[in-house]
């Protein structure tokens, strides 16, 4: 398979899965394994193209984010409060990610780990959606610091490939008393600093693997992930409001079970 076609496939997988609670990293690792992409440079591409999907959030929420940015330099307390809530949610995973980065990439980037965590995460999502407390918060721009902090702690679980960053933060939001729509939306906002940080760290540590030819491949996957991410962000909130998170949970469980069977019979 030519590199450009592999880049298109990986970009689609990233954009379509980054903002839904099914684990984009897990699906990318599975796809990479199925395509036979064994060179370490593809592991780097998987991390770097996540920024393309994140830019989709920036593009769609630009006016609101720009208003917050301007508010930081004025007397708008709501803008500062929102920025602080995102920072509170971001810091726990930033610390854990920096401390465990090498361990994550060398030990946890394994398809069997991914399949197992897909199943466990799917079960957790089903249970939490059914047993979550009655929502007390419905505006992602005005979450309490307690809610933001709990979401941040749950995001630390996403260091395990297959657990899902969006899934972990949504579960944290539901348990903290957020409704489904605002929990998903806050997950979008929190993705911006989280994935920008992961992009910067991995780009710096993998800079020796990046040559001019492969940068073109990364650019293709980047653009595809941005465009497919736009589609998902546009449709995700309405879908969740109508159908909840159960469809994603069952998808996770199905993929995880089929994956473990494939490993058991030697197909992967």
XYZ file of N, CA and C in Angstrom:
804
model
N 0.843 -1.195 0.000
C 0.000 0.000 0.000
C 0.880 1.247 0.000
N 0.633 2.201 -0.906
C 1.433 3.423 -0.905
C 1.207 4.237 0.367
N 2.229 4.984 0.752
C 2.154 5.758 1.997
C 0.991 6.743 1.990
N 0.712 7.354 0.835
C -0.343 8.371 0.808
C -1.714 7.756 1.109
N -1.951 6.513 0.642
C -3.226 5.865 0.903
C -3.345 5.457 2.371
N -2.244 4.979 2.944
C -2.237 4.667 4.372
C -2.500 5.927 5.189
N -1.949 7.050 4.734
C -2.160 8.325 5.427
C -3.627 8.737 5.381
N -4.276 8.550 4.246
C -5.695 8.889 4.115
C -6.524 8.032 5.068
N -6.240 6.732 5.114
C -6.996 5.830 5.985
C -6.803 6.208 7.451
N -5.565 6.444 7.858
C -5.290 6.805 9.250
C -5.898 8.160 9.597
N -5.875 9.099 8.646
C -6.486 10.403 8.883
C -7.988 10.292 9.083
N -8.639 9.450 8.290
C -10.076 9.229 8.457
C -10.387 8.606 9.814
N -9.617 7.595 10.191
C -9.843 6.940 11.475
C -9.674 7.932 12.616
N -8.633 8.757 12.545
C -8.407 9.754 13.596
C -9.546 10.759 13.689
N -9.920 11.346 12.571
C -10.957 12.369 12.590
C -12.316 11.839 13.020
N -12.629 10.605 12.621
C -13.942 10.035 12.934
C -14.036 9.520 14.364
N -12.902 9.281 15.031
C -12.945 8.676 16.361
C -12.419 9.566 17.481
N -11.788 10.686 17.171
C -11.160 11.507 18.215
C -12.175 12.037 19.224
N -13.361 12.406 18.772
C -14.310 13.090 19.651
C -15.457 12.219 20.118
N -15.450 10.953 19.749
C -16.451 10.036 20.267
C -15.752 9.067 21.222
N -16.470 8.536 22.213
C -15.807 7.764 23.271
C -15.478 6.332 22.891
N -14.701 6.161 21.797
C -14.332 4.814 21.351
C -12.826 4.621 21.284
N -12.038 5.658 21.597
C -10.574 5.646 21.586
C -10.010 5.768 20.175
N -9.633 6.981 19.824
C -9.000 7.203 18.523
C -7.637 6.509 18.466
N -6.850 6.616 19.547
C -5.527 5.979 19.565
C -5.658 4.471 19.415
N -6.623 3.880 20.131
C -6.837 2.446 20.011
C -7.184 2.037 18.599
N -8.104 2.757 17.965
C -8.493 2.414 16.600
C -7.348 2.648 15.613
N -6.532 3.671 15.871
C -5.380 3.919 15.004
C -4.349 2.800 15.126
N -4.108 2.322 16.339
C -3.163 1.223 16.531
C -3.661 -0.055 15.859
N -4.964 -0.318 15.984
C -5.537 -1.491 15.325
C -5.397 -1.371 13.808
N -5.727 -0.187 13.280
C -5.631 0.034 11.837
C -4.198 -0.108 11.360
N -3.271 0.475 12.115
C -1.851 0.377 11.756
C -1.388 -1.075 11.718
N -1.840 -1.868 12.692
C -1.481 -3.289 12.738
C -2.056 -4.026 11.536
N -3.315 -3.735 11.195
C -3.962 -4.423 10.080
C -3.310 -4.054 8.745
N -2.794 -2.828 8.643
C -2.151 -2.387 7.410
C -0.685 -2.795 7.336
N -0.170 -3.364 8.424
C 1.226 -3.798 8.438
C 2.229 -2.667 8.480
N 1.865 -1.558 9.125
C 2.747 -0.391 9.207
C 3.614 -0.522 10.459
N 4.757 -1.177 10.315
C 5.595 -1.508 11.467
C 6.686 -0.486 11.752
N 6.964 0.402 10.821
C 8.012 1.406 11.043
C 7.604 2.348 12.172
N 8.524 2.670 13.109
C 8.189 3.566 14.228
C 7.678 4.938 13.802
N 7.987 5.354 12.588
C 7.528 6.672 12.146
C 5.997 6.735 12.103
N 5.327 5.592 11.919
C 3.861 5.601 11.878
C 3.283 5.840 13.259
N 3.984 5.394 14.311
C 3.539 5.705 15.671
C 3.570 7.211 15.902
N 4.604 7.857 15.362
C 4.706 9.310 15.476
C 3.589 9.993 14.693
N 3.298 9.499 13.489
C 2.212 10.080 12.692
C 0.894 10.013 13.439
N 0.645 8.902 14.126
C -0.614 8.726 14.853
C -0.821 9.833 15.871
N 0.257 10.241 16.548
C 0.149 11.312 17.541
C 0.036 12.677 16.869
N 0.849 12.900 15.852
C 0.905 14.230 15.247
C -0.385 14.609 14.528
N -1.068 13.651 13.908
C -2.271 14.008 13.146
C -3.456 14.298 14.049
N -3.325 14.009 15.347
C -4.415 14.345 16.259
C -4.627 15.856 16.309
N -3.572 16.619 16.036
C -3.725 18.074 16.030
C -4.666 18.521 14.914
N -4.708 17.783 13.812
C -5.627 18.131 12.730
C -7.067 18.076 13.186
N -7.410 17.006 13.920
C -8.775 16.889 14.433
C -9.070 17.977 15.456
N -8.086 18.304 16.279
C -8.288 19.337 17.293
C -8.546 20.692 16.652
N -7.905 20.965 15.532
C -8.147 22.237 14.839
C -9.586 22.334 14.353
N -10.244 21.192 14.164
C -11.661 21.214 13.787
C -12.490 21.845 14.894
N -12.164 21.534 16.159
C -12.862 22.155 17.293
C -12.615 23.658 17.301
N -11.365 24.052 17.097
C -11.019 25.476 17.087
C -11.797 26.200 15.990
N -11.898 25.577 14.820
C -12.596 26.212 13.701
C -14.088 26.375 13.995
N -14.714 25.336 14.526
C -16.161 25.378 14.745
C -16.548 26.226 15.952
N -15.663 26.322 16.940
C -15.953 27.101 18.147
C -15.137 28.394 18.186
N -14.693 28.836 17.030
C -13.765 29.958 17.008
C -14.330 31.211 17.685
N -15.574 31.559 17.379
C -16.144 32.780 17.944
C -16.212 32.719 19.466
N -16.644 31.602 20.003
C -16.740 31.466 21.457
C -15.351 31.468 22.094
N -14.410 30.768 21.477
C -13.054 30.721 22.020
C -12.366 32.080 21.916
N -12.628 32.788 20.829
C -12.053 34.118 20.661
C -12.614 35.081 21.703
N -13.892 34.954 21.985
C -14.518 35.789 23.013
C -13.889 35.511 24.380
N -13.624 34.240 24.664
C -12.955 33.891 25.923
C -11.559 34.494 25.963
N -10.836 34.384 24.858
C -9.470 34.928 24.813
C -9.462 36.422 25.058
N -10.385 37.132 24.419
C -10.463 38.576 24.643
C -10.868 38.877 26.081
N -11.743 38.046 26.636
C -12.203 38.256 27.998
C -11.113 38.102 29.037
N -10.064 37.325 28.712
C -8.967 37.152 29.653
C -8.218 38.449 29.904
N -8.291 39.349 28.929
C -7.569 40.620 29.044
C -8.508 41.776 29.362
N -9.726 41.439 29.782
C -10.697 42.467 30.162
C -11.204 42.157 31.561
N -12.377 42.625 31.853
C -12.934 42.415 33.187
C -14.042 41.367 33.177
N -13.976 40.456 32.195
C -15.014 39.435 32.065
C -14.680 38.245 32.977
N -15.331 38.121 34.116
C -14.993 37.026 35.034
C -15.379 35.650 34.497
N -16.408 35.573 33.656
C -16.831 34.273 33.137
C -15.774 33.681 32.214
N -15.111 34.533 31.428
C -14.051 34.055 30.540
C -12.882 33.509 31.345
N -12.499 34.232 32.388
C -11.395 33.768 33.219
C -11.762 32.484 33.951
N -12.992 32.389 34.382
C -13.425 31.186 35.093
C -13.402 29.975 34.154
N -13.872 30.150 32.926
C -13.857 29.050 31.974
C -12.425 28.618 31.683
N -11.540 29.580 31.435
C -10.140 29.252 31.156
C -9.506 28.521 32.326
N -9.821 28.941 33.531
C -9.266 28.299 34.715
C -9.815 26.885 34.878
N -11.098 26.689 34.556
C -11.675 25.345 34.671
C -11.015 24.379 33.691
N -10.731 24.846 32.476
C -10.037 24.006 31.501
C -8.618 23.702 31.970
N -7.944 24.709 32.541
C -6.593 24.502 33.056
C -6.586 23.477 34.191
N -7.551 23.581 35.092
C -7.650 22.625 36.206
C -7.847 21.209 35.672
N -8.678 21.062 34.654
C -8.931 19.744 34.078
C -7.729 19.218 33.293
N -6.937 20.126 32.753
C -5.803 19.740 31.911
C -4.582 19.290 32.712
N -4.325 19.907 33.855
C -3.065 19.703 34.569
C -2.809 18.257 35.014
N -3.779 17.531 35.576
C -3.464 16.166 36.023
C -2.913 15.275 34.914
N -3.554 15.269 33.756
C -3.085 14.408 32.670
C -1.768 14.911 32.087
N -1.543 16.224 32.136
C -0.273 16.763 31.646
C 0.883 16.236 32.486
N 0.704 16.242 33.801
C 1.754 15.749 34.691
C 1.974 14.254 34.489
N 0.883 13.490 34.481
C 0.989 12.038 34.305
C 1.576 11.699 32.937
N 1.155 12.409 31.910
C 1.663 12.160 30.564
C 3.156 12.406 30.453
N 3.648 13.471 31.056
C 5.084 13.764 31.024
C 5.876 12.695 31.771
N 5.358 12.265 32.916
C 6.087 11.286 33.732
C 6.109 9.895 33.096
N 5.034 9.536 32.393
C 4.899 8.170 31.893
C 4.972 8.062 30.373
N 5.396 9.119 29.688
C 5.379 9.145 28.225
C 6.114 7.954 27.622
N 7.340 7.701 28.059
C 8.137 6.623 27.475
C 7.517 5.262 27.774
N 7.009 5.081 28.979
C 6.371 3.819 29.354
C 5.136 3.563 28.498
N 4.384 4.620 28.265
C 3.164 4.488 27.466
C 3.501 4.009 26.053
N 4.506 4.622 25.433
C 4.813 4.312 24.035
C 5.512 2.977 23.868
N 6.293 2.541 24.875
C 7.055 1.307 24.730
C 6.324 0.072 25.257
N 5.432 0.241 26.216
C 4.778 -0.895 26.858
C 3.282 -0.979 26.520
N 2.588 0.157 26.622
C 1.138 0.128 26.499
C 0.637 0.160 25.054
N 1.497 0.559 24.098
C 1.074 0.592 22.702
C 1.072 -0.831 22.144
N 0.100 -1.613 22.581
C -0.003 -3.019 22.210
C -1.474 -3.314 21.916
N -1.738 -4.057 20.844
C -3.131 -4.262 20.436
C -3.925 -5.047 21.472
N -3.283 -5.961 22.187
C -4.016 -6.721 23.197
C -4.462 -5.816 24.342
N -3.607 -4.860 24.715
C -3.996 -3.877 25.722
C -5.178 -3.056 25.218
N -5.115 -2.662 23.954
C -6.185 -1.862 23.356
C -7.518 -2.616 23.385
N -7.515 -3.875 22.958
C -8.764 -4.647 22.911
C -9.357 -4.802 24.313
N -8.507 -5.062 25.288
C -9.001 -5.248 26.659
C -9.600 -3.960 27.202
N -8.930 -2.837 26.983
C -9.428 -1.573 27.518
C -10.653 -1.079 26.755
N -10.768 -1.437 25.485
C -11.991 -1.113 24.756
C -13.195 -1.777 25.418
N -13.048 -3.034 25.779
C -14.149 -3.751 26.424
C -14.456 -3.159 27.798
N -13.428 -2.965 28.616
C -13.627 -2.432 29.959
C -14.237 -1.033 29.909
N -13.731 -0.203 29.003
C -14.263 1.148 28.876
C -15.701 1.162 28.391
N -16.051 0.240 27.491
C -17.424 0.157 27.015
C -18.388 -0.226 28.123
N -17.980 -1.195 28.930
C -18.818 -1.596 30.062
C -18.990 -0.436 31.038
N -17.885 0.259 31.325
C -17.943 1.398 32.253
C -18.878 2.481 31.724
N -18.840 2.728 30.423
C -19.695 3.756 29.834
C -21.166 3.385 29.961
N -21.492 2.123 29.741
C -22.876 1.670 29.888
C -23.366 1.839 31.328
N -22.531 1.426 32.270
C -22.924 1.486 33.685
C -23.094 2.927 34.139
N -22.113 3.777 33.785
C -22.163 5.164 34.250
C -23.338 5.906 33.646
N -23.627 5.677 32.377
C -24.750 6.383 31.758
C -26.065 6.027 32.451
N -26.197 4.784 32.900
C -27.437 4.358 33.542
C -27.521 4.802 34.994
N -26.390 4.905 35.658
C -26.386 5.150 37.096
C -25.844 6.522 37.490
N -25.545 7.369 36.512
C -25.015 8.702 36.815
C -26.039 9.507 37.616
N -25.563 10.389 38.491
C -26.496 11.210 39.266
C -27.301 12.150 38.375
N -28.381 12.655 38.904
C -29.198 13.612 38.164
C -28.353 14.829 37.792
N -28.358 15.225 36.520
C -27.504 16.345 36.107
C -27.801 17.631 36.865
N -26.731 18.299 37.291
C -26.832 19.597 37.954
C -26.236 20.715 37.111
N -25.465 20.363 36.107
C -24.796 21.358 35.266
C -25.068 21.035 33.804
N -25.378 22.079 33.027
C -25.722 21.860 31.629
C -25.046 22.844 30.682
N -24.046 23.566 31.179
C -23.335 24.541 30.348
C -21.838 24.304 30.501
N -21.200 23.778 29.445
C -19.777 23.448 29.510
C -18.896 24.671 29.722
N -19.423 25.852 29.421
C -18.641 27.079 29.606
C -18.678 27.567 31.050
N -19.499 26.931 31.882
C -19.654 27.390 33.264
C -19.612 26.234 34.259
N -18.813 25.221 33.980
C -18.664 24.127 34.927
C -18.010 24.628 36.210
N -18.381 24.003 37.325
C -17.718 24.322 38.587
C -16.294 23.773 38.559
N -15.450 24.313 39.425
C -14.072 23.838 39.493
C -14.029 22.380 39.972
N -14.972 22.002 40.809
C -15.038 20.616 41.269
C -15.293 19.671 40.089
N -16.252 20.042 39.249
C -16.544 19.221 38.078
C -15.342 19.149 37.150
N -14.707 20.289 36.906
C -13.530 20.318 36.034
C -12.401 19.462 36.603
N -12.208 19.534 37.912
C -11.151 18.755 38.535
C -11.388 17.259 38.420
N -12.641 16.834 38.627
C -12.955 15.417 38.513
C -12.771 14.932 37.076
N -13.172 15.740 36.124
C -12.970 15.393 34.715
C -11.480 15.250 34.418
N -10.684 16.160 34.973
C -9.243 16.092 34.771
C -8.630 14.821 35.323
N -9.088 14.384 36.497
C -8.582 13.140 37.074
C -8.955 11.941 36.204
N -10.169 11.938 35.690
C -10.581 10.840 34.826
C -9.796 10.836 33.518
N -9.408 12.018 33.043
C -8.655 12.059 31.796
C -7.316 11.338 31.933
N -6.795 11.234 33.144
C -5.538 10.510 33.354
C -5.646 9.051 32.916
N -6.857 8.486 32.977
C -7.049 7.107 32.536
C -6.757 6.936 31.055
N -6.842 8.037 30.310
C -6.682 7.961 28.862
C -5.244 7.747 28.442
N -4.293 7.717 29.394
C -2.916 7.388 29.018
C -2.829 5.944 28.546
N -3.831 5.126 28.889
C -3.850 3.732 28.456
C -4.512 3.677 27.076
N -3.786 3.311 26.036
C -4.397 3.235 24.705
C -5.614 2.321 24.712
N -6.688 2.797 24.116
C -7.931 2.048 24.091
C -8.933 2.527 25.126
N -8.464 3.255 26.138
C -9.381 3.733 27.161
C -10.220 4.899 26.651
N -9.653 5.745 25.804
C -10.329 6.875 25.172
C -10.303 8.127 26.036
N -9.665 9.161 25.502
C -9.617 10.441 26.203
C -11.016 11.033 26.318
N -11.752 11.052 25.209
C -13.099 11.613 25.262
C -14.003 10.756 26.143
N -13.839 9.424 26.079
C -14.657 8.554 26.913
C -14.406 8.770 28.393
N -13.125 8.888 28.764
C -12.780 9.091 30.174
C -13.311 10.425 30.682
N -13.175 11.483 29.890
C -13.622 12.801 30.346
C -15.148 12.885 30.387
N -15.810 12.217 29.449
C -17.280 12.206 29.468
C -17.788 11.457 30.694
N -17.185 10.317 30.997
C -17.574 9.571 32.196
C -17.352 10.428 33.438
N -16.216 11.101 33.514
C -15.952 11.994 34.640
C -16.995 13.091 34.752
N -17.391 13.653 33.610
C -18.393 14.707 33.614
C -19.755 14.209 34.076
N -20.152 13.036 33.602
C -21.441 12.472 34.009
C -21.462 12.187 35.510
N -20.389 11.617 36.040
C -20.325 11.322 37.468
C -20.290 12.590 38.313
N -19.757 13.672 37.739
C -19.693 14.940 38.468
C -21.007 15.703 38.438
N -21.972 15.236 37.621
C -23.271 15.886 37.590
C -23.553 16.709 36.354
N -22.748 16.535 35.301
C -23.014 17.235 34.046
C -23.988 16.422 33.202
N -24.776 17.100 32.361
C -25.628 16.348 31.450
C -24.794 15.858 30.262
N -25.397 15.012 29.424
C -24.645 14.354 28.359
C -24.050 15.347 27.367
N -24.861 16.328 26.972
C -24.402 17.267 25.953
C -23.247 18.128 26.457
N -23.370 18.666 27.665
C -22.309 19.540 28.174
C -21.051 18.738 28.508
N -21.208 17.476 28.944
C -20.035 16.633 29.211
C -19.250 16.402 27.926
N -19.970 16.141 26.836
C -19.299 15.939 25.551
C -18.653 17.228 25.066
N -19.339 18.353 25.240
C -18.806 19.620 24.767
C -17.563 20.028 25.553
N -17.576 19.832 26.866
C -16.378 20.159 27.653
C -15.210 19.265 27.234
N -15.510 18.037 26.844
C -14.472 17.148 26.335
C -13.830 17.725 25.078
N -14.633 18.363 24.215
C -14.082 19.034 23.043
C -13.079 20.111 23.456
N -13.505 20.968 24.388
C -12.652 22.081 24.797
C -11.362 21.585 25.450
N -11.482 20.572 26.294
C -10.317 20.051 26.999
C -9.346 19.382 26.039
N -9.842 18.901 24.915
C -8.967 18.264 23.932
C -7.942 19.236 23.374
N -8.271 20.523 23.340
C -7.374 21.492 22.696
C -6.025 21.564 23.404
N -5.954 21.927 24.700
C -4.629 21.963 25.335
C -4.003 20.582 25.491
N -4.825 19.567 25.720
C -4.294 18.222 25.936
C -3.580 17.714 24.692
N -4.227 17.821 23.538
C -3.633 17.266 22.322
C -2.549 18.171 21.746
N -2.660 19.465 21.963
C -1.570 20.354 21.545
C -0.308 20.023 22.337
N -0.462 19.762 23.635
C 0.680 19.383 24.456
C 1.282 18.065 24.016
N 0.429 17.063 23.737
C 0.914 15.763 23.277
C 1.618 15.899 21.927
N 1.057 16.735 21.060
C 1.669 16.980 19.745
C 3.065 17.579 19.908
N 3.188 18.612 20.725
C 4.474 19.282 20.894
C 5.530 18.340 21.470
N 5.134 17.558 22.487
C 6.081 16.641 23.120
C 6.540 15.572 22.144
N 5.617 14.965 21.434
C 5.983 13.878 20.528
C 6.739 14.396 19.315
N 6.372 15.577 18.850
C 7.091 16.170 17.714
C 8.554 16.394 18.069
N 8.801 16.917 19.254
C 10.179 17.189 19.679
C 10.959 15.899 19.861
N 10.371 14.902 20.516
C 11.080 13.663 20.803
C 11.269 12.795 19.557
N 10.442 13.011 18.541
C 10.524 12.185 17.333
C 11.073 12.954 16.141
N 11.660 14.093 16.394
C 12.092 14.964 15.288
C 13.108 14.281 14.372
N 13.921 13.352 14.916
C 14.925 12.685 14.092
C 14.303 11.692 13.113
N 13.086 11.256 13.382
C 12.411 10.308 12.491
C 11.696 11.001 11.338
N 11.587 12.310 11.426
C 10.787 13.049 10.456
C 11.673 13.624 9.360
N 11.566 13.073 8.166
C 12.275 13.631 7.034
C 11.293 14.330 6.102
N 11.818 14.990 5.111
C 10.979 15.800 4.224
C 9.930 14.951 3.512
N 10.329 13.749 3.076
C 9.380 12.894 2.349
C 8.216 12.488 3.242
N 8.511 12.099 4.485
C 7.441 11.630 5.361
C 6.581 12.779 5.867
N 7.128 13.985 5.902
C 6.319 15.131 6.312
C 5.162 15.343 5.351
N 5.363 15.020 4.086
C 4.269 15.100 3.127
C 3.169 14.094 3.438
N 3.552 12.908 3.864
C 2.584 11.885 4.262
C 1.800 12.339 5.483
N 2.510 12.913 6.453
C 1.854 13.431 7.643
C 0.864 14.532 7.271
N 1.250 15.399 6.334
C 0.372 16.496 5.922
C -0.935 15.963 5.329
N -0.862 14.897 4.540
C -2.070 14.304 3.966
C -2.992 13.809 5.070
N -2.430 13.052 6.010
C -3.242 12.513 7.110
C -3.800 13.641 7.970
N -3.018 14.698 8.135
C -3.417 15.855 8.937
C -4.664 16.508 8.346
N -4.650 16.753 7.046
C -5.779 17.409 6.375
C -7.024 16.519 6.428
N -6.845 15.234 6.190
C -7.988 14.311 6.223
C -8.586 14.245 7.624
N -7.727 14.224 8.653
C -8.244 14.173 10.026
C -8.985 15.455 10.375
N -8.534 16.590 9.855
C -9.211 17.867 10.092
C -10.606 17.850 9.474
N -10.716 17.430 8.229
C -12.001 17.455 7.531
C -12.991 16.459 8.142
N -12.526 15.256 8.454
C -13.434 14.277 9.058
C -13.774 14.667 10.492
N -12.842 15.328 11.184
C -13.126 15.840 12.522
C -14.202 16.907 12.498
N -14.207 17.757 11.483
C -15.253 18.768 11.339
C -16.635 18.116 11.295
N -16.742 17.051 10.513
C -18.026 16.362 10.388
C -18.496 15.816 11.738
N -17.583 15.178 12.480
C -17.960 14.560 13.752
C -18.375 15.616 14.775
N -17.598 16.684 14.892
C -17.916 17.716 15.882
C -19.259 18.358 15.567
N -19.557 18.529 14.284
C -20.836 19.127 13.888
C -22.026 18.253 14.280
N -21.846 16.946 14.266
C -22.975 16.038 14.458
C -23.010 15.363 15.825
N -21.891 15.376 16.551
C -21.768 14.586 17.781
C -22.776 14.984 18.848
N -22.913 16.288 19.122
C -23.747 16.728 20.240
C -25.215 16.370 20.030
N -25.717 16.571 18.818
C -27.117 16.223 18.547
C -27.334 14.723 18.650
N -26.362 13.937 18.180
C -26.487 12.486 18.261
C -26.546 12.024 19.716
N -25.659 12.575 20.541
C -25.609 12.182 21.948
C -26.894 12.581 22.666
N -27.406 13.758 22.342
C -28.640 14.217 22.973
C -29.794 13.261 22.683
N -29.848 12.730 21.463
C -30.948 11.844 21.072
C -30.733 10.397 21.497
N -29.484 9.918 21.378
C -29.240 8.478 21.541
C -28.357 8.119 22.737
N -27.747 9.090 23.369
C -26.868 8.782 24.486
C -25.554 8.181 24.029
N -24.863 7.508 24.952
C -23.539 6.962 24.663
C -23.542 5.446 24.470
N -24.697 4.810 24.635
C -24.760 3.353 24.530
C -24.272 2.818 23.174
N -24.618 3.456 22.030
C -24.109 2.929 20.758
C -22.592 2.870 20.702
N -21.929 3.870 21.281
C -20.466 3.875 21.296
C -19.936 2.783 22.222
N -20.620 2.582 23.347
C -20.191 1.553 24.296
C -20.255 0.168 23.659
N -21.353 -0.121 22.971
C -21.490 -1.437 22.341
C -20.500 -1.602 21.197
N -20.214 -0.530 20.490
C -19.184 -0.587 19.436
C -17.837 -0.961 20.043
N -17.474 -0.311 21.153
C -16.212 -0.611 21.831
C -16.138 -2.086 22.217
N -17.210 -2.569 22.835
C -17.214 -3.957 23.301
C -17.100 -4.921 22.116
N -17.828 -4.649 21.046
C -17.779 -5.510 19.868
C -16.393 -5.560 19.250
N -15.772 -4.385 19.065
C -14.425 -4.337 18.488
C -13.426 -5.044 19.393
N -13.549 -4.819 20.703
C -12.629 -5.450 21.641
C -12.728 -6.966 21.626
N -13.954 -7.490 21.633
C -14.151 -8.946 21.623
C -13.634 -9.553 20.320
N -14.003 -8.950 19.192
C -13.530 -9.460 17.904
C -12.006 -9.398 17.812
N -11.425 -8.326 18.369
C -9.971 -8.185 18.334
C -9.268 -9.268 19.140
N -9.782 -9.550 20.336
C -9.166 -10.595 21.150
C -9.299 -11.966 20.489
N -10.428 -12.197 19.823
C -10.594 -13.453 19.081
C -9.575 -13.535 17.954
N -9.393 -12.407 17.239
C -8.423 -12.376 16.126
C -7.014 -12.640 16.616
N -6.665 -12.090 17.760
C -5.340 -12.340 18.338
C -5.206 -13.810 18.737
N -6.281 -14.358 19.314
C -6.244 -15.733 19.767
C -6.048 -16.738 18.643
N -6.609 -16.461 17.472
C -6.484 -17.404 16.346
C -5.317 -17.037 15.435
N -4.579 -15.975 15.802
C -3.381 -15.638 15.050
C -3.572 -14.741 13.852
N -4.732 -14.091 13.758
C -4.961 -13.178 12.643
C -4.268 -11.844 12.856
N -3.978 -11.477 14.100
C -3.277 -10.242 14.406
C -2.064 -10.542 15.271
